[in-house]
Short mmCIF file of C-alpha atoms in Angstrom, two decimals:
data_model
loop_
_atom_site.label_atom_id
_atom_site.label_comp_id
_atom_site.label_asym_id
_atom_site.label_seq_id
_atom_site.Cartn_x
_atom_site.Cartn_y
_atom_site.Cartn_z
CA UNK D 4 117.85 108.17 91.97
CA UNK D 5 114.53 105.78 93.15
CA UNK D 6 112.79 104.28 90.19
CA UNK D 7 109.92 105.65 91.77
CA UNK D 8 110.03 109.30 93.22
CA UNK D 9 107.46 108.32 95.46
CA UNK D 10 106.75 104.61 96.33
CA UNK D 11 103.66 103.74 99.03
CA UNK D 12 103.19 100.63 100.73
CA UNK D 13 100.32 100.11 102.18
CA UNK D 14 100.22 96.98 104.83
CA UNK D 15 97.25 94.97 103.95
CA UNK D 16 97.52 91.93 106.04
CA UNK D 17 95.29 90.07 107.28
CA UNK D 18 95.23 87.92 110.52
CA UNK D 19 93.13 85.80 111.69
CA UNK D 20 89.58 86.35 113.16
CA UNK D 21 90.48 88.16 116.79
CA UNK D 22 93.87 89.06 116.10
CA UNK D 23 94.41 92.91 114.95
CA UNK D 24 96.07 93.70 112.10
CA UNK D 25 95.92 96.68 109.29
CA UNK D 26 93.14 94.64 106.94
CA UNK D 27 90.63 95.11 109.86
CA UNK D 28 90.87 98.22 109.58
CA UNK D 29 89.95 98.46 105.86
CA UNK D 30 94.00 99.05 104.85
CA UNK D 31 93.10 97.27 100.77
CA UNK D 32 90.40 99.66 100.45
CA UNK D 33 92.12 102.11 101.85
CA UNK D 34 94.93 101.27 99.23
CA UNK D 35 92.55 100.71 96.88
CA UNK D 36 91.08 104.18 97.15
CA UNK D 37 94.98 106.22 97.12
CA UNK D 38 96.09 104.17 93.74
CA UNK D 39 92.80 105.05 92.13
CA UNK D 40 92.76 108.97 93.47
CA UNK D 41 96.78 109.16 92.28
CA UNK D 42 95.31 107.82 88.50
CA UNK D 43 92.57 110.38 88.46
CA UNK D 44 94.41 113.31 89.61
CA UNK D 45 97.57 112.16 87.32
CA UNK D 46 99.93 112.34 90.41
CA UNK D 47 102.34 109.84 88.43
CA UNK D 48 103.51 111.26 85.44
CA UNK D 49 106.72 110.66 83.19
CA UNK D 50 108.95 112.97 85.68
CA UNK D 51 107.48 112.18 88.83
CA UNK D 52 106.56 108.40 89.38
CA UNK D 53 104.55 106.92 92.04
CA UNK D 54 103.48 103.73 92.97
CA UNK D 55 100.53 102.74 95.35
CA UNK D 56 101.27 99.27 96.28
CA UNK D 57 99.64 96.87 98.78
CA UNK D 58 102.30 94.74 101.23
CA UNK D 59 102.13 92.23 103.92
CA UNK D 60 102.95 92.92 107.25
CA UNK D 61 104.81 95.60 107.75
CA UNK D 62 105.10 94.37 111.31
CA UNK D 63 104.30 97.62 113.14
CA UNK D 64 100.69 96.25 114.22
CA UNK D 65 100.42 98.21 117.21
CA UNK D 66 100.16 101.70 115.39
CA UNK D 67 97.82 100.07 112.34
CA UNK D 68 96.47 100.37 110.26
CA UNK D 69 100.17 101.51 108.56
CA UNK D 70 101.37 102.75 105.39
CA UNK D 71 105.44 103.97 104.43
CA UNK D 72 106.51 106.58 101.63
CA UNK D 73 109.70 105.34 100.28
CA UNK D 74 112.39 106.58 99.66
CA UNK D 75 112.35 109.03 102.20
CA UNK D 76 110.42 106.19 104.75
CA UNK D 77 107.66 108.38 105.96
CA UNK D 78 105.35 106.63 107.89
CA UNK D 79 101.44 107.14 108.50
CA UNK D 80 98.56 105.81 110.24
CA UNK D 81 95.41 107.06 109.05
CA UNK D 82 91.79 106.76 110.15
CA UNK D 83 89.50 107.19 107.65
CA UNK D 84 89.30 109.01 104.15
CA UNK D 85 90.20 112.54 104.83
CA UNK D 86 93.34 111.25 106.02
CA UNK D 87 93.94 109.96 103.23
CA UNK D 88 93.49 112.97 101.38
CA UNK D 89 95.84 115.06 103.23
CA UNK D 90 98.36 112.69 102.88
CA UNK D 91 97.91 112.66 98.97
CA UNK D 92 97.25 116.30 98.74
CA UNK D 93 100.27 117.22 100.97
CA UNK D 94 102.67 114.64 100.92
CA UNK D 95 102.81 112.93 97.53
CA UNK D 96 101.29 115.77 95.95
CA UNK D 97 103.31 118.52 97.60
CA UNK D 98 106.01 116.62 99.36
CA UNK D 99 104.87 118.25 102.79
CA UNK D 100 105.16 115.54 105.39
CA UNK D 101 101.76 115.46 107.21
CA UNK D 102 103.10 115.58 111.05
CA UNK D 103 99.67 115.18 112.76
CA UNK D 104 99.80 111.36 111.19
CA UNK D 105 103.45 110.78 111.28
CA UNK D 106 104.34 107.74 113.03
CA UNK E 30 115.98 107.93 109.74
CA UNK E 31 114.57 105.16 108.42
CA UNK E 32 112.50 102.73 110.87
CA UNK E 33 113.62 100.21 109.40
CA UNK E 34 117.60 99.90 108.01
CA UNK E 35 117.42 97.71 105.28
CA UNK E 36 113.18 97.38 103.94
CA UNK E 37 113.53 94.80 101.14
CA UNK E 38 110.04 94.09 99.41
CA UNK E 39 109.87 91.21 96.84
CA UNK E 40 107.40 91.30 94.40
CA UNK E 41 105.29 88.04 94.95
CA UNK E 42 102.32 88.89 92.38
CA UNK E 43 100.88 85.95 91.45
CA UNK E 44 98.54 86.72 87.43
CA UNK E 45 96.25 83.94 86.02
CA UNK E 46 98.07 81.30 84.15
CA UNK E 47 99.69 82.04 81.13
CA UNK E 48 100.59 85.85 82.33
CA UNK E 49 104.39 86.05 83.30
CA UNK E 50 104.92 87.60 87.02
CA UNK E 51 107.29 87.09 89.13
CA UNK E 52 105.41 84.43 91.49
CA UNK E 53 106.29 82.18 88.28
CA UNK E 54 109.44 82.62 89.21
CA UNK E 55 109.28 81.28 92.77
CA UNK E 56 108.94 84.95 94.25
CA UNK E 57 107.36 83.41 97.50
CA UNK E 58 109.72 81.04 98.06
CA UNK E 59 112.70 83.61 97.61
CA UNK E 60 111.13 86.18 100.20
CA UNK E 61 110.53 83.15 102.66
CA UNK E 62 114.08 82.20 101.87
CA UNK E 63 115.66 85.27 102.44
CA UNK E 64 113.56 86.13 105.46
CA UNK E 65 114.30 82.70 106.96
CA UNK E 66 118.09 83.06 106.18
CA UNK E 67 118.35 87.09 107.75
CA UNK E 68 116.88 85.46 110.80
CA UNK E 69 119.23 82.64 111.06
CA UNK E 70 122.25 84.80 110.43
CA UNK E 71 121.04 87.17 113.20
CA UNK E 72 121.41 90.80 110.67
CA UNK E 73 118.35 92.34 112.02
CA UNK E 74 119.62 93.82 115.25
CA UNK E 75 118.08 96.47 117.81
CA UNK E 76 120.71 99.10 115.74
CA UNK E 77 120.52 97.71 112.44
CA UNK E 78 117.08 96.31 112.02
CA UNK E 79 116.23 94.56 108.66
CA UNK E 80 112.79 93.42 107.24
CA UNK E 81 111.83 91.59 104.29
CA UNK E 82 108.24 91.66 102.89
CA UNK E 83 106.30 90.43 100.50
CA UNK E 84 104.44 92.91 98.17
CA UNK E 85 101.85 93.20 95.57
CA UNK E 86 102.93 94.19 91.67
CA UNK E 87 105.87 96.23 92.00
CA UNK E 88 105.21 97.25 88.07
CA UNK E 89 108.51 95.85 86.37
CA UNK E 90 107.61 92.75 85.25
CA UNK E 91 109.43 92.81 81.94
CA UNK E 92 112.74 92.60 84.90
CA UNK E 93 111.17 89.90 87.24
CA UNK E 94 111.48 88.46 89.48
CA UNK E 95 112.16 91.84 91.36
CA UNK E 96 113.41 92.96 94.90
CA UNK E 97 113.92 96.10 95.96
CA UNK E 98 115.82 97.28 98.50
CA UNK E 99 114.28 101.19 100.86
CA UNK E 100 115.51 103.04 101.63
CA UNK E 101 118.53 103.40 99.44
CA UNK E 102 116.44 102.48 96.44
CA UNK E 103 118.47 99.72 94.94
CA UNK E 104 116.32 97.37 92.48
CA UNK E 105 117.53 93.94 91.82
CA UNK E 106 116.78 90.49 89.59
CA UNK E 107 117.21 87.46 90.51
CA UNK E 108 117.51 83.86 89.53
CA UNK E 109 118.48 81.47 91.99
CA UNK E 110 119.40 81.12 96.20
CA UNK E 111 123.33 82.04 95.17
CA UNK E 112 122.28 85.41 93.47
CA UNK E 113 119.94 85.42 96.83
CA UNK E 114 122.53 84.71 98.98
CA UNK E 115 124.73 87.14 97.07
CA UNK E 116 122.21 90.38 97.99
CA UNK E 117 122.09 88.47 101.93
CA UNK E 118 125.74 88.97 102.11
CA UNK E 119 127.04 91.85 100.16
CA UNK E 120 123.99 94.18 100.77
CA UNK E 121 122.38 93.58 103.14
CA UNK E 122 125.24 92.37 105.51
CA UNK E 123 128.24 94.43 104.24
CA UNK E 124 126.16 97.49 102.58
CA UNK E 125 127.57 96.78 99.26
CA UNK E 126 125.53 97.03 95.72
CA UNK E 127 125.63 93.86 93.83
CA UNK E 128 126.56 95.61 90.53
CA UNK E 129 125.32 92.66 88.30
CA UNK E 130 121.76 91.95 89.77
CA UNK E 131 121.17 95.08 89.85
CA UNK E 132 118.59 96.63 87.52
#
């Protein structure tokens, strides 16, 4: 059994000025925004723990800005706040895999 | 399937002095270790592919430093490069749970 029933990395890295990587993309807000939505909506409880973290590079910069569900290793891109939502609402919320940003 | 075979993250939070994390444990330097040493030994392969991050607060600190090892979900302590090298060769190499690191 996973310590956490649901554990998210987001990849937050950052590369140098010119080089493209998840953090131009705004991937700690967008982090930032998921672990503080989870709290509100009290996604994590005693029976059913998540985890929002942040990561470095999760060295699939070519389909950032990147984020992984563990333990089932679902991964996501995701453009801008409502895709975030859906994958909150649906996946960690309902376990539905969201297939439109499956990577 | 997982993308990735083996997705170790190490916990390499770093809290203002006089808060225990693991990065007061030398959590950087065991993720650069273990990265470096993975390489050398050649266990990421095109069918067996390995990664090892670095990660934000995993939120077990009272058990740091911490690893943990997607997507089978093992969770481990360490103290020094033979426990290290222990996980290297028994997990990750030979897919085996090191029973007494394991928490």
């Amino acid at each position: 059994m996973s310590h956490y029933d649901k554990h998210v990395f987001f990849c937050v890295n950052q590369r140098p000025a010119g080089e493209d990587c998840c953090n131009n993309h705004q991937a700690q807000a967008a982090r930032d925004y998921v672990k503080d939505k989870v709290k509100q909506l009290g996604l994590s409880t005693d029976e059913r723990t998540m985890r929002i973290n942040s990561a470095g590079c999760l060295g699939r910069c070519e389909l950032g800005p990147v984020l992984v569900v563990y333990p089932e290793a679902v991964w996501y891109t995701y453009v801008d706040q409502s895709d975030l939502d859906e994958i909150i609402e649906e996946h960690l919320k309902n376990g539905r895999v969201v297939e439109r940003l499956k990577i």
